[in-house]
Each structure stands twice: as C-alpha cells, then as structure tokens.
Amino acid sequence: MDRKNNQLKETRTQELIRRLRYNKSATFGLIIVLILILCAIFANYLAPNNPSPSPPELFNALKPGFWSQKGIEGMPLGTDALGRCVLSRLLFGARVSLSAGFVAVGIAMILGITFGTVAGYYGGWIDAVIMRIVDIMFAFPALLLAIVIVTVLGQGLSKAMIAIGIVYTPQMARIIRSSVLYIKEMEYIEVQKAIGSSDRRIIFHHILPNSIAPVIVYGTLMLASAILDCAALGFLGLGAQPPTPEWGAMLSKSYSYIVSGAWWAATFPGLAILFSVLGLNLLGDGLRDILDPRLKI
Amino acid sequence: MKWYIIKRLLMLIPVLLGVSILSFSLIHLAPGDPAITIAGEHASIQTINAIREKYGLDKPITTQYWIWLKQVLKGDLGRSIVSNESVTKEIADRFPNTFELTMFSMFFAIIIGCIAGIISASRQYSILDYSFMGLALFGVSMPVFWLGIMLMMIFGVFLKWLPISGRISMMISFQQITGFYLLDSLLTGNFEAFISSLRHLILPSIALATIPMATIARITRSSMLEVLRQDFIRTERAKGLSERMVIYKHAVRNAMIPVVTVIGLNFGLLLSGAILTETVFSWPGIGRYIVNAVNMRDYPAVQGCILFFAFMFVIVNLITDIVYVYIDPRIHYG
C-alpha cells in the first residue's frame, strides 16, 4: 500500500514538472527563482567584497561601476554613499529578502491554515467570529496594516516579517477555508466520519493533504508580494535597519544621490526587487494554471 | 436593489466597529503609559493629566473606548504630538492632495489599461498583444517606490522636463479655496499655478498608476477574450456588423463587468501605493504624513490616519459592490 502511494506521489510530481516545462513563462520564472535562491545561499562565495565593511571606506563613496573609467576595480556595479560594493550588497540582500519573504509567508501559512481549517471544518459561531475578524483586517490596505503592526511592535527586519505575516494571514485563511468547505462535503470524508475517525485524523490525514494545491499556488504568489512589501517597509525606514544589506533600505539610503548623477546605487536594488517579484509571479501563475482545479473546468 | 444597499450598509457596522477597536488598541498596545503615549514624551504634567481626564484613562478599558469613540464620532481625532495641531485638521489639509494624486492615477490607469486590454484582445497573439502583456507583467511586479525614483531620475534629473518633488513650485503664490490645487488655480484664474501644479502631478501619478494599469489591462484582455468567444458575438458578426461595431458596441460593454470589480479592488493597492509614492516625491499628502508620524512616534496622528484610510477603503469597496450590481442586472444578492 505504501509503495503504491509513493509511486502515485512521484508521478504527480513528475507530471507537475513536465507540465511546468511546457509553460514557457513559468519555466522562466522558475529559472529566476532558482538563480535568486543560489545567490542567497552562496552569497559568501559569490560576493567580491565585504557587504558592510567597518569602518566604512568613505574615500570609495559613490564610484561608478564597470561602464566608467572612474570606477574601481573589483566593484563591478559601483559603490554606494558609504563606499560599499553594490554588487556584494545585492547578493547578500537576496539572502535577506528571500528569508524575510519565507518567514513572512511561513507565519501567514501557519496562522492562516490553522484559522482557515478551524473555521471551515467546524463552522457555526467559531467560523462567524474568525471570518468577521478576517473582514475587519481586509478593511485595511495591506501596507497600511503592516505599518500599524510595526508601529506597535517597533521597527526592524524581524518585526517587519511578523507584520507582513500577520497581514497575509486573512488571505490564507480565506483560501484554506473555502478549500476545506469543499473537501468536507466529499464522500470519502463522510466515510471517514461513518467509520468513526476522529476530527483530528480527518483534518490532518484527509482534509489538509488535499488542500495543499492552493497553498502552494497562493504561497508562491504571496512570497512575491511579501518580498515587495518587505522592501517597501525597508524603504520607508520601518523594516531592515542599517547596515543590513536589504534591497528596500539600500534604495532609500541612496536615492537622494541621483541628483548628483550617481544613479547606480538606487537603480540596481530596484531591478533586483523587480526581477525577484516577476520570477515568483510567473512561477505562481504557472503553478496556478496547473494545480488549481477550479480553472480546469 | 434598495434592499441590497441597505443590507450592505448594515454589514458595514461590524467592520467599522472592528476598525475602530483596532485603531483604539494601537495606543494601548504601544509600550508605556497611554496618557504619555497620547501627549508625547516631552509633555508637561498638566497636559498629561488633562489627557487622562479627557479620555478617562483611569476608568475601565470599555469605558475608555466609549469615551474615545464619542470623540471620534464628533470628529475629534486628538492632537498631534509633533505639531500640536488637531489631527482632524492636519488630515483635512492633506486629503485634497492625496485625492488629486489617486484620482489622477486611477484615471490614467483606467483609460490606458482598458484601451491596452481591448487592443490586445481584439488582436490576440499579435506583436502588439505580446508587447502590451509583457509590459503589464512587469507592471504588476513593479516596486512603486523604485519606479518613482527612476521616473524622477530620467525625466527630472537627466532630461529636466518635469519637477521632481513637491506639490507646486515654491516661487508661485496663490490663494487656496478648497485645498485642491488644480481646482483652486482654475477658480482663481491663476494659469501659472495650474500649469505648475499639473506638472508636479504627472510623475507621481504615472508611478502610482502603473500597478492598477497593468492589472486592469490584463483583466480587460481576458474578459474581452471570454466575451468574444460567446454566441451573441458570432450572431453579430453573422449579421454583417463591422468588427469595430462588434468590439466597441457589444463586446466591450459585456467585458467591463469584471473590470469594475478589479478597479474597486485596486483602490486598496492605490492607497498603499500612495504611501510610497508620496514619500518618494515629497508629496504633501496623508501617505507621507503617516510615515512621518510613525517615525516620530506621533501616535494620535497615526491613529487618525489609520481610521481615515480604513474608512475610505471601506467606502470605496461599498461603492464598487453597488456599481457592480447596477451594471450587471443578472446579479441578485439576497
């Protein structure tokens, strides 16, 4: 029995990969995401310089990169206002942004799956209470709610992650709830109830494994917006604090220098954010086309 | 229809109560004595005592909420710690700027987004279609603040075509009537001020419009494609109607229904985006005000802005829902 199950799982994963390969934009997204992950893991080896040398090398401040004669060797994308290598900071920034995104989405998933499952499975007053709270949280634009939470928790990268995680919880809870509501009515759940399985068993062995598809799809898309929102908080000075090499914070510290012609320090972090978000969006859209059965109809 | 609106209005009450409870909790969740939180760290003992008296901070928390809610309903959002001005007045002063910016952006986004979507759908798989949809894909992934900086750099710093920050040139003095710069300058016949404020409006509104524009273009395209596949379109074509008539008279009207929902949903994104755009362009609106307030720990100002933003958002959602029912007579909500 177990072997048969394993085989079935394998073919499903294989099918997923095969269908992803046919989808050109999803493949492109996957490649971007893989590059991003590799940059984050191997930042130590890939980065040509220390991302935050101390004391700062101010004599190197705002030097252009490889395109100009005035650039410094070994700093291909130029330096920022404190003389730090932009490329190295971008690579280490991938680590910060990606882990911030994963932590935020992880928090949203844990909370969202818990509340969504409870609301969908038990229904009644508990469902009503949870869904009203969800409605209230939806009454705030996402970034505003994140700002509110950061105001209470205080500034900093870890608090920004928690804030974004909480902000995305209602979305996740709604998705899980609707999926649980649908699965709950299936015959095999009725069978489980008839043979006297406990609620716990039904939820963990039958309902949750079957609602994994929307979690993967929306988790990927959420990761894209989490990275974007985390960068936005960093940009507003409410997220990562200096000298953390976070893309949004890098932008906010260098954009005032574009007036003096130093465009590189503000341009590259933004491109990094743009392509990461684009890659995850493409991948998420592709996964949705494949995994979301509602679109197959 | 009437009953639907009434029901929808009644449903607002719990949401607005929840919003008010959340905003109220902000002061109490913040570390330290709430009276000092409201009055500011450097406030005198008298001020702190006056605050404690006014909001009944020695009473039970439910009573405190009730006292606070009554003040809010009267339009009193407290005093800003930084400027010592009434928060209501500060928000009212900045609201026209945020309103002009968001409306201008939405106008851009709807016009360009819809046109791009319609063209893409009517010429599916053409080069035009691919380029619009490629651009739209970048658009939905765009960090608004970075786009703002890039526009500022290209059109403001390098080409020097447009101003890079502020609401109007400092050199121009003009009389304010309503607070809406474009309207006021027209009303007073101050042409110079009108041009200057319009020029200041262009870059921020393009930056802010990008994401909604991209989403609207994508949804318009997919909705148009769906409609164009339907039987009645085939009938129209069989009747010998020109393609132009088929698309603009029959298909577009039917395709607009989901677009309206997306436009409504995008207002939330627009408000979030306004916070970032206003910060980039030093736009004197509520978005920039709230960021400054958070950084200065000006809790009464933060609280007021949150209430105001959430209230606006809830109202916009309400309007969207009503418009939705109005334009699609097939929909009946019980």
XYZ file of C-alpha atoms in Angstrom:
631
model
C 0.000 0.000 0.000
C 2.733 2.416 0.991
C 4.763 1.723 -2.093
C 1.804 2.269 -4.314
C 1.170 5.610 -2.636
C 4.753 6.632 -3.100
C 4.624 5.745 -6.732
C 1.483 7.777 -7.177
C 3.118 10.771 -5.484
C 6.190 10.502 -7.640
C 4.219 10.503 -10.833
C 2.270 13.502 -9.644
C 5.460 15.453 -9.003
C 6.832 14.295 -12.320
C 3.649 15.393 -14.035
C 3.926 18.774 -12.371
C 7.496 19.240 -13.579
C 6.613 18.071 -17.081
C 3.705 20.463 -17.333
C 5.776 23.294 -15.877
C 8.371 22.734 -18.587
C 5.726 23.167 -21.280
C 4.743 26.504 -19.772
C 7.423 28.876 -21.053
C 6.739 31.787 -18.730
C 6.606 29.512 -15.692
C 9.953 27.981 -16.681
C 11.389 31.461 -16.996
C 10.012 32.309 -13.553
C 11.439 29.122 -12.089
C 14.879 29.932 -13.511
C 14.819 33.422 -11.969
C 13.740 31.989 -8.627
C 16.458 29.324 -8.726
C 19.099 31.956 -9.530
C 17.803 34.027 -6.633
C 17.981 31.066 -4.249
C 21.512 30.212 -5.395
C 22.616 33.833 -4.912
C 21.162 33.795 -1.427
C 22.828 30.504 -0.450
C 26.237 31.215 -1.955
C 26.387 34.972 -1.281
C 29.569 34.406 0.775
C 31.383 32.904 -2.200
C 29.860 34.993 -4.994
C 30.226 38.424 -3.445
C 33.506 40.075 -4.467
C 33.671 42.257 -1.343
C 32.506 42.552 2.234
C 28.923 43.947 2.013
C 29.315 46.114 5.119
C 32.957 46.840 5.903
C 33.558 48.681 9.136
C 34.746 51.333 9.369
C 33.155 52.477 6.081
C 35.563 53.191 3.230
C 34.313 56.696 2.595
C 37.072 57.508 0.131
C 35.386 54.988 -2.215
C 31.949 56.596 -1.926
C 29.648 56.708 -4.990
C 32.168 55.423 -7.516
C 30.618 54.160 -10.777
C 30.955 50.565 -11.979
C 32.432 48.752 -14.985
C 30.831 51.121 -17.532
C 33.000 54.046 -16.494
C 36.722 54.756 -16.382
C 36.324 56.299 -12.956
C 35.201 53.006 -11.447
C 37.255 50.959 -9.009
C 38.481 47.510 -9.956
C 36.642 44.749 -8.132
C 33.449 46.777 -7.701
C 31.613 45.965 -10.955
C 28.343 47.700 -10.042
C 29.932 50.681 -8.330
C 29.717 51.754 -4.701
C 27.079 53.396 -2.516
C 27.295 56.548 -0.413
C 29.373 54.755 2.237
C 31.797 53.257 -0.288
C 30.308 49.751 -0.072
C 30.246 47.402 -3.051
C 26.738 47.488 -4.568
C 27.036 44.012 -6.121
C 28.059 42.388 -2.843
C 25.233 44.094 -1.014
C 22.768 42.955 -3.687
C 23.888 39.327 -3.304
C 23.636 39.413 0.466
C 20.369 41.316 0.028
C 18.964 38.302 -1.822
C 19.541 36.330 1.364
C 17.787 38.950 3.498
C 14.829 39.490 1.154
C 14.268 35.828 0.414
C 14.431 34.727 4.029
C 12.199 37.646 5.044
C 9.699 36.543 2.406
C 9.823 32.908 3.507
C 9.422 33.742 7.190
C 6.508 36.111 6.495
C 4.710 33.601 4.276
C 5.508 30.843 6.784
C 3.811 32.831 9.550
C 0.845 33.549 7.274
C 0.582 29.856 6.401
C 0.734 28.570 9.965
C -1.817 31.095 11.225
C -3.932 31.060 8.059
C -4.119 27.269 7.811
C -4.992 26.949 11.489
C -7.744 29.565 11.459
C -8.988 28.646 7.989
C -9.280 24.949 8.809
C -10.974 25.548 12.147
C -13.430 27.986 10.550
C -14.180 25.780 7.569
C -14.360 22.446 9.384
C -16.303 23.395 12.499
C -18.462 26.170 11.021
C -21.035 27.790 13.329
C -20.136 30.628 15.677
C -16.410 29.918 15.550
C -16.494 30.351 11.763
C -18.536 33.529 12.096
C -16.104 35.046 14.615
C -12.994 34.173 12.590
C -14.489 35.421 9.339
C -15.609 38.730 10.887
C -12.042 39.287 12.121
C -10.829 38.486 8.613
C -13.300 41.030 7.197
C -12.001 43.686 9.568
C -8.407 43.014 8.580
C -9.413 43.258 4.938
C -10.726 46.756 5.656
C -7.105 47.925 5.730
C -4.893 48.303 2.678
C -2.087 45.727 3.153
C 0.829 48.104 3.550
C -1.136 50.284 5.954
C -1.929 47.309 8.191
C 1.742 46.338 8.147
C 2.644 49.889 9.180
C 0.120 49.720 12.026
C 1.624 46.487 13.323
C 5.176 47.810 13.006
C 4.099 50.892 14.964
C 3.069 48.635 17.835
C 5.925 46.119 17.623
C 8.677 48.624 16.810
C 10.917 48.895 13.767
C 13.300 46.257 12.444
C 13.538 43.426 9.961
C 12.211 40.642 12.202
C 9.244 42.774 13.231
C 8.547 43.667 9.610
C 8.450 39.935 8.779
C 5.972 39.287 11.592
C 3.868 42.261 10.489
C 3.689 41.070 6.888
C 2.958 37.526 8.050
C 0.004 38.778 10.066
C -1.202 40.954 7.185
C -1.288 37.959 4.825
C -2.976 35.649 7.328
C -6.589 36.571 6.458
C -5.972 35.914 2.761
C -4.535 32.485 3.504
C -7.320 31.726 5.983
C -9.974 32.520 3.368
C -8.330 30.334 0.739
C -7.957 27.387 3.111
C -11.465 27.811 4.472
C -13.077 27.647 1.039
C -10.996 24.637 0.133
C -11.896 22.886 3.427
C -15.581 23.697 2.908
C -15.409 21.996 -0.477
C -13.500 18.909 0.664
C -15.610 18.499 3.804
C -18.651 17.634 1.690
C -16.867 14.906 -0.276
C -17.986 11.328 0.138
C -14.707 9.993 1.422
C -14.884 12.364 4.363
C -18.378 11.094 5.076
C -16.959 7.564 5.014
C -14.285 8.555 7.486
C -16.924 10.006 9.756
C -19.042 6.874 9.408
C -16.195 4.596 10.445
C -15.652 6.823 13.459
C -12.402 8.631 12.646
C -11.612 11.475 14.999
C -11.836 15.086 13.778
C -8.099 15.340 14.218
C -7.458 12.384 11.990
C -9.861 13.628 9.337
C -8.278 17.085 9.324
C -4.637 16.016 9.319
C -4.885 12.889 7.170
C -7.602 13.751 4.724
C -8.519 17.408 4.505
C -5.152 19.172 4.762
C -3.259 16.932 2.298
C -5.991 17.585 -0.233
C -5.897 21.348 0.150
C -2.157 21.562 -0.456
C -2.511 22.762 -4.078
C -3.988 26.194 -3.339
C -1.476 26.597 -0.504
C 1.426 26.072 -2.914
C -0.031 28.357 -5.587
C -1.016 31.220 -3.317
C 2.056 30.712 -1.158
C 4.246 31.367 -4.206
C 2.261 34.444 -5.232
C 2.263 35.633 -1.619
C 6.023 35.221 -1.472
C 6.255 37.698 -4.354
C 4.150 40.311 -2.578
C 5.868 39.608 0.757
C 9.252 40.424 -0.789
C 7.756 43.567 -2.313
C 6.099 44.691 0.926
C 9.190 43.910 2.979
C 11.239 46.058 0.602
C 8.577 48.778 0.868
C 8.810 48.765 4.667
C 12.605 48.852 4.381
C 12.300 51.791 2.017
C 10.075 53.662 4.477
C 12.666 53.080 7.200
C 10.338 50.774 9.133
C 11.889 47.460 8.108
C 15.514 46.401 7.983
C 17.811 48.900 9.696
C 21.323 49.850 8.530
C 23.803 48.319 7.919
C 21.659 45.273 6.912
C 22.001 44.916 3.122
C 18.258 44.887 2.411
C 17.128 45.986 -1.054
C 14.425 48.424 0.039
C 16.651 50.035 2.669
C 19.505 50.256 0.116
C 17.178 52.180 -2.191
C 16.043 54.618 0.451
C 19.626 55.366 1.536
C 20.831 56.095 -1.998
C 18.053 57.702 -3.985
C 18.856 61.215 -2.852
C 22.211 60.902 -4.663
C 20.675 60.536 -8.121
C 20.503 64.338 -8.257
C 24.309 64.350 -8.316
C 24.299 61.746 -11.091
C 25.024 58.616 -9.001
C 22.217 56.534 -10.486
C 23.646 53.044 -9.922
C 23.252 52.767 -6.156
C 19.473 53.269 -6.451
C 18.886 51.506 -9.771
C 20.264 48.018 -9.127
C 18.466 47.213 -5.849
C 15.177 48.122 -7.555
C 15.966 45.867 -10.514
C 16.718 43.054 -8.063
C 13.328 43.534 -6.395
C 11.556 43.785 -9.757
C 13.034 40.575 -11.156
C 12.555 38.559 -7.971
C 8.918 39.552 -7.792
C 8.465 38.962 -11.526
C 10.016 35.482 -11.291
C 7.822 34.459 -8.386
C 4.704 35.863 -10.073
C 5.415 33.953 -13.284
C 6.055 30.761 -11.352
C 2.942 31.257 -9.245
C 0.767 31.910 -12.315
C 2.156 28.793 -13.972
C 1.531 26.677 -10.876
C -1.997 28.010 -10.670
C -2.718 27.014 -14.256
C -1.517 23.514 -13.466
C -2.666 22.937 -9.909
C -5.841 24.909 -9.409
C -8.660 22.593 -10.431
C -11.183 25.409 -10.488
C -9.504 26.803 -13.588
C -9.540 23.431 -15.318
C -13.306 23.469 -15.652
C -31.596 46.746 -5.265
C -32.681 49.041 -2.448
C -32.633 46.152 -0.001
C -29.236 45.079 -1.173
C -27.818 48.530 -0.486
C -29.458 48.644 2.936
C -28.106 45.200 3.768
C -24.667 46.156 2.539
C -24.765 49.314 4.681
C -25.754 47.298 7.747
C -22.859 44.934 7.121
C -20.546 47.952 7.354
C -21.350 48.478 11.026
C -19.417 45.479 12.452
C -16.494 46.142 10.125
C -16.278 49.802 11.086
C -16.596 48.901 14.777
C -13.752 46.424 14.353
C -11.649 49.032 12.580
C -12.281 51.497 15.396
C -11.373 48.889 18.056
C -8.130 48.117 16.238
C -7.224 51.797 15.954
C -8.158 52.353 19.581
C -5.959 49.432 20.693
C -2.961 50.971 18.951
C -2.429 53.466 21.797
C -2.920 50.806 24.437
C -0.679 48.222 22.786
C 2.132 50.737 22.453
C 4.658 50.369 25.259
C 4.275 52.743 28.230
C 1.530 54.787 29.848
C -1.249 55.587 27.330
C -1.558 59.139 28.652
C 2.111 59.758 27.841
C 1.676 57.969 24.501
C -1.099 60.389 23.568
C 0.518 63.514 24.984
C 4.085 62.787 23.876
C 7.202 62.085 25.925
C 8.038 65.717 26.481
C 4.583 66.847 27.546
C 4.089 68.698 30.835
C 2.413 67.038 33.822
C -0.619 69.309 33.332
C -1.087 68.199 29.732
C -0.767 64.537 30.676
C -3.300 64.971 33.460
C -5.637 66.813 31.105
C -5.381 63.931 28.621
C -6.000 61.406 31.379
C -9.088 63.380 32.357
C -10.357 63.830 28.786
C -10.094 60.178 27.762
C -10.932 58.768 31.209
C -7.728 56.769 31.292
C -8.214 55.753 34.925
C -11.545 54.110 34.062
C -12.125 50.550 32.768
C -10.997 49.899 29.194
C -14.541 49.564 27.782
C -15.454 52.972 29.212
C -12.256 54.390 27.719
C -13.198 53.010 24.307
C -16.656 54.505 24.599
C -15.300 57.946 25.547
C -12.795 57.788 22.687
C -15.410 56.640 20.162
C -17.684 59.529 21.106
C -14.828 61.963 20.492
C -14.063 60.352 17.129
C -17.701 60.477 16.037
C -17.658 64.182 16.874
C -14.693 64.491 14.503
C -12.071 64.915 17.222
C -9.069 62.689 16.497
C -6.868 64.256 19.168
C -3.807 66.451 18.837
C -0.606 65.702 17.008
C 2.371 65.388 19.366
C 4.719 66.930 16.813
C 2.769 69.988 15.631
C 0.234 70.270 18.472
C -2.406 70.826 15.753
C -5.689 68.958 15.650
C -5.176 65.677 13.748
C -8.539 66.125 12.037
C -7.353 69.436 10.621
C -3.993 68.026 9.557
C -5.719 65.189 7.711
C -8.273 67.550 6.160
C -5.439 69.797 4.932
C -3.631 66.903 3.263
C -6.608 64.971 1.957
C -7.103 67.060 -1.235
C -3.510 66.344 -2.281
C -3.868 62.597 -1.802
C -7.255 62.715 -3.503
C -5.915 64.570 -6.556
C -2.993 62.153 -6.821
C -5.044 58.956 -6.503
C -7.855 60.129 -8.775
C -5.445 61.300 -11.455
C -3.616 57.960 -11.273
C -6.815 55.970 -11.393
C -7.948 57.995 -14.392
C -4.683 57.209 -16.204
C -4.843 53.573 -15.176
C -8.432 53.029 -16.303
C -8.099 54.779 -19.670
C -4.759 53.292 -20.693
C -5.367 49.912 -19.053
C -8.745 49.410 -20.736
C -7.517 50.546 -24.157
C -4.456 48.291 -23.977
C -6.604 45.351 -22.861
C -9.165 45.866 -25.628
C -6.494 46.196 -28.326
C -4.673 43.116 -27.035
C -7.833 41.039 -27.038
C -9.005 42.115 -30.479
C -5.589 41.317 -31.927
C -4.757 38.262 -29.880
C -1.240 36.860 -30.432
C -0.149 39.924 -32.434
C 3.094 41.736 -31.662
C 1.034 44.494 -30.058
C -0.693 41.958 -27.820
C 2.607 40.405 -26.750
C 4.237 43.739 -26.031
C 1.282 45.085 -24.032
C 1.008 41.925 -21.993
C 4.766 41.757 -21.466
C 4.709 45.326 -20.175
C 1.715 44.512 -17.986
C 3.600 41.589 -16.479
C 6.431 43.917 -15.488
C 3.843 46.398 -14.281
C 2.252 44.050 -11.752
C 5.661 43.158 -10.298
C 6.869 46.744 -10.101
C 8.123 48.206 -6.829
C 6.250 51.539 -6.998
C 8.863 53.403 -4.993
C 11.647 52.322 -7.333
C 9.636 53.239 -10.426
C 9.043 56.650 -8.883
C 12.769 57.100 -8.337
C 13.547 56.009 -11.909
C 10.972 58.426 -13.377
C 12.363 61.167 -11.194
C 15.881 60.368 -12.372
C 15.070 60.164 -16.087
C 12.515 62.960 -16.526
C 13.531 65.189 -13.650
C 17.300 64.907 -13.244
C 18.652 63.869 -16.663
C 16.123 65.353 -19.102
C 14.961 68.140 -16.750
C 11.453 68.063 -18.233
C 9.451 67.851 -15.051
C 9.859 68.844 -11.405
C 10.899 66.020 -9.056
C 9.217 66.837 -5.785
C 6.559 68.831 -4.001
C 3.043 69.871 -4.943
C 3.696 73.217 -6.643
C 6.651 75.457 -7.413
C 7.817 77.465 -4.372
C 8.017 80.611 -6.489
C 4.299 80.719 -7.146
C 1.969 82.175 -4.591
C -1.712 81.622 -4.934
C -4.829 81.678 -2.924
C -6.310 78.423 -1.638
C -10.054 77.975 -1.522
C -10.859 74.278 -1.437
C -7.367 72.838 -0.982
C -7.470 71.152 -4.384
C -4.594 72.829 -6.230
C -5.854 72.193 -9.764
C -9.368 73.341 -8.949
C -8.282 76.357 -6.912
C -5.885 77.613 -9.550
C -8.630 77.364 -12.161
C -11.164 79.076 -9.907
C -8.813 81.981 -9.208
C -7.825 82.121 -12.877
C -4.178 81.615 -11.925
C -2.972 79.877 -15.059
C 0.662 79.751 -13.984
C -0.230 77.932 -10.771
C -2.425 75.490 -12.690
C 0.397 74.533 -15.057
C 2.895 74.228 -12.215
C 0.661 72.004 -10.085
C -0.235 69.892 -13.117
C 3.447 69.419 -13.955
C 4.137 68.355 -10.380
C 1.291 65.858 -10.596
C 2.493 63.985 -13.696
C 5.414 61.863 -12.457
C 3.865 60.735 -9.154
C 0.624 59.783 -10.841
C 2.382 57.747 -13.531
C 4.327 55.889 -10.844
C 1.209 55.262 -8.803
C -0.884 54.298 -11.847
C 1.433 51.550 -13.072
C 0.239 48.602 -10.992
C -3.509 49.258 -11.380
C -2.963 49.982 -15.084
C -1.247 46.630 -15.566
C -3.903 44.717 -13.633
C -6.721 46.470 -15.478
C -5.085 45.737 -18.853
C -4.718 42.046 -18.001
C -8.246 41.610 -16.705
C -9.768 43.604 -19.597
C -7.949 41.382 -22.080
C -9.018 38.094 -20.515
C -12.583 39.292 -20.001
C -12.786 40.534 -23.616
C -11.462 37.239 -24.930
C -14.111 35.399 -22.981
C -16.901 37.608 -24.312
C -15.633 37.448 -27.893
C -15.985 33.670 -27.782
C -19.690 33.826 -26.963
C -22.582 33.051 -29.266
C -24.098 36.507 -29.459
C -20.836 37.888 -30.842
C -20.948 35.261 -33.564
C -24.510 36.353 -34.319
C -23.423 39.981 -34.574
C -20.662 39.058 -36.952
C -23.021 36.869 -38.986
C -25.386 39.822 -39.239
C -22.571 41.564 -41.074
C -21.753 44.106 -38.394
C -18.314 45.646 -38.791
C -15.629 44.309 -36.462
C -15.309 47.756 -34.921
C -19.009 47.796 -34.039
C -18.851 44.261 -32.673
C -15.957 45.077 -30.385
C -16.819 48.569 -29.215
C -20.582 48.358 -29.113
C -21.212 44.810 -27.957
C -18.129 43.115 -26.591
C -16.688 45.960 -24.514
C -19.910 46.590 -22.642
C -20.158 42.990 -21.569
C -16.497 42.669 -20.787
C -16.485 45.624 -18.382
C -18.202 43.820 -15.512
C -15.169 42.059 -14.012
C -13.077 45.128 -14.805
C -15.193 47.242 -12.446
C -14.503 44.819 -9.586
C -10.803 44.937 -10.271
C -10.882 48.731 -10.341
C -12.536 48.681 -6.919
C -10.044 46.190 -5.527
C -7.204 48.286 -6.868
C -8.138 51.244 -4.709
C -6.600 49.422 -1.771
C -3.371 48.989 -3.683
C -3.602 52.626 -4.698
C -3.797 53.757 -1.086
C -0.820 51.545 -0.183
C 0.995 52.858 -3.228
C 0.162 56.439 -2.281
C 2.060 55.983 0.991
C 5.189 55.063 -1.001
C 4.749 57.478 -3.914
C 4.126 60.425 -1.626
C 7.282 59.576 0.321
C 9.390 59.404 -2.859
C 8.082 62.636 -4.344
C 7.736 64.575 -1.059
C 4.052 64.903 -1.874
C 2.246 66.692 0.959
C -0.493 64.076 1.353
C -1.775 61.720 4.033
C 0.541 58.882 2.976
C 3.662 60.875 3.681
C 2.072 62.235 6.837
C 1.506 58.755 8.269
C 5.083 57.657 7.505
C 6.459 60.738 9.250
C 4.060 60.181 12.136
C 5.207 56.574 12.594
C 8.843 57.638 12.515
C 8.213 60.411 15.075
C 6.086 58.077 17.250
C 3.217 60.550 16.865
C 0.575 58.028 17.930
C -2.546 60.230 17.763
C -1.643 61.177 14.178
C -1.009 57.528 13.221
C -4.293 56.504 14.791
C -6.220 59.232 12.977
C -4.694 58.364 9.606
C -5.402 54.659 10.032
C -9.028 55.323 10.857
C -9.316 57.667 7.909
C -7.620 55.333 5.411
C -9.630 52.300 6.512
C -12.830 54.317 6.356
C -12.073 55.475 2.808
C -11.221 51.943 1.760
C -14.441 50.527 3.202
C -16.494 53.209 1.441
C -14.772 52.553 -1.898
C -15.488 48.834 -1.550
C -19.110 49.623 -0.812
C -19.388 51.802 -3.913
C -17.772 49.064 -6.036
C -20.242 46.472 -4.816
C -23.190 48.742 -5.561
C -21.887 49.693 -9.018
C -21.327 46.014 -9.708
C -24.952 45.142 -9.047
C -26.066 48.155 -11.038
C -24.144 47.333 -14.208
C -24.842 43.611 -14.119
C -28.584 43.114 -13.751
C -28.093 39.341 -13.680
C -26.655 39.551 -10.200
C -29.068 39.353 -7.331
C -27.834 39.288 -3.810
C -30.488 38.040 -1.474
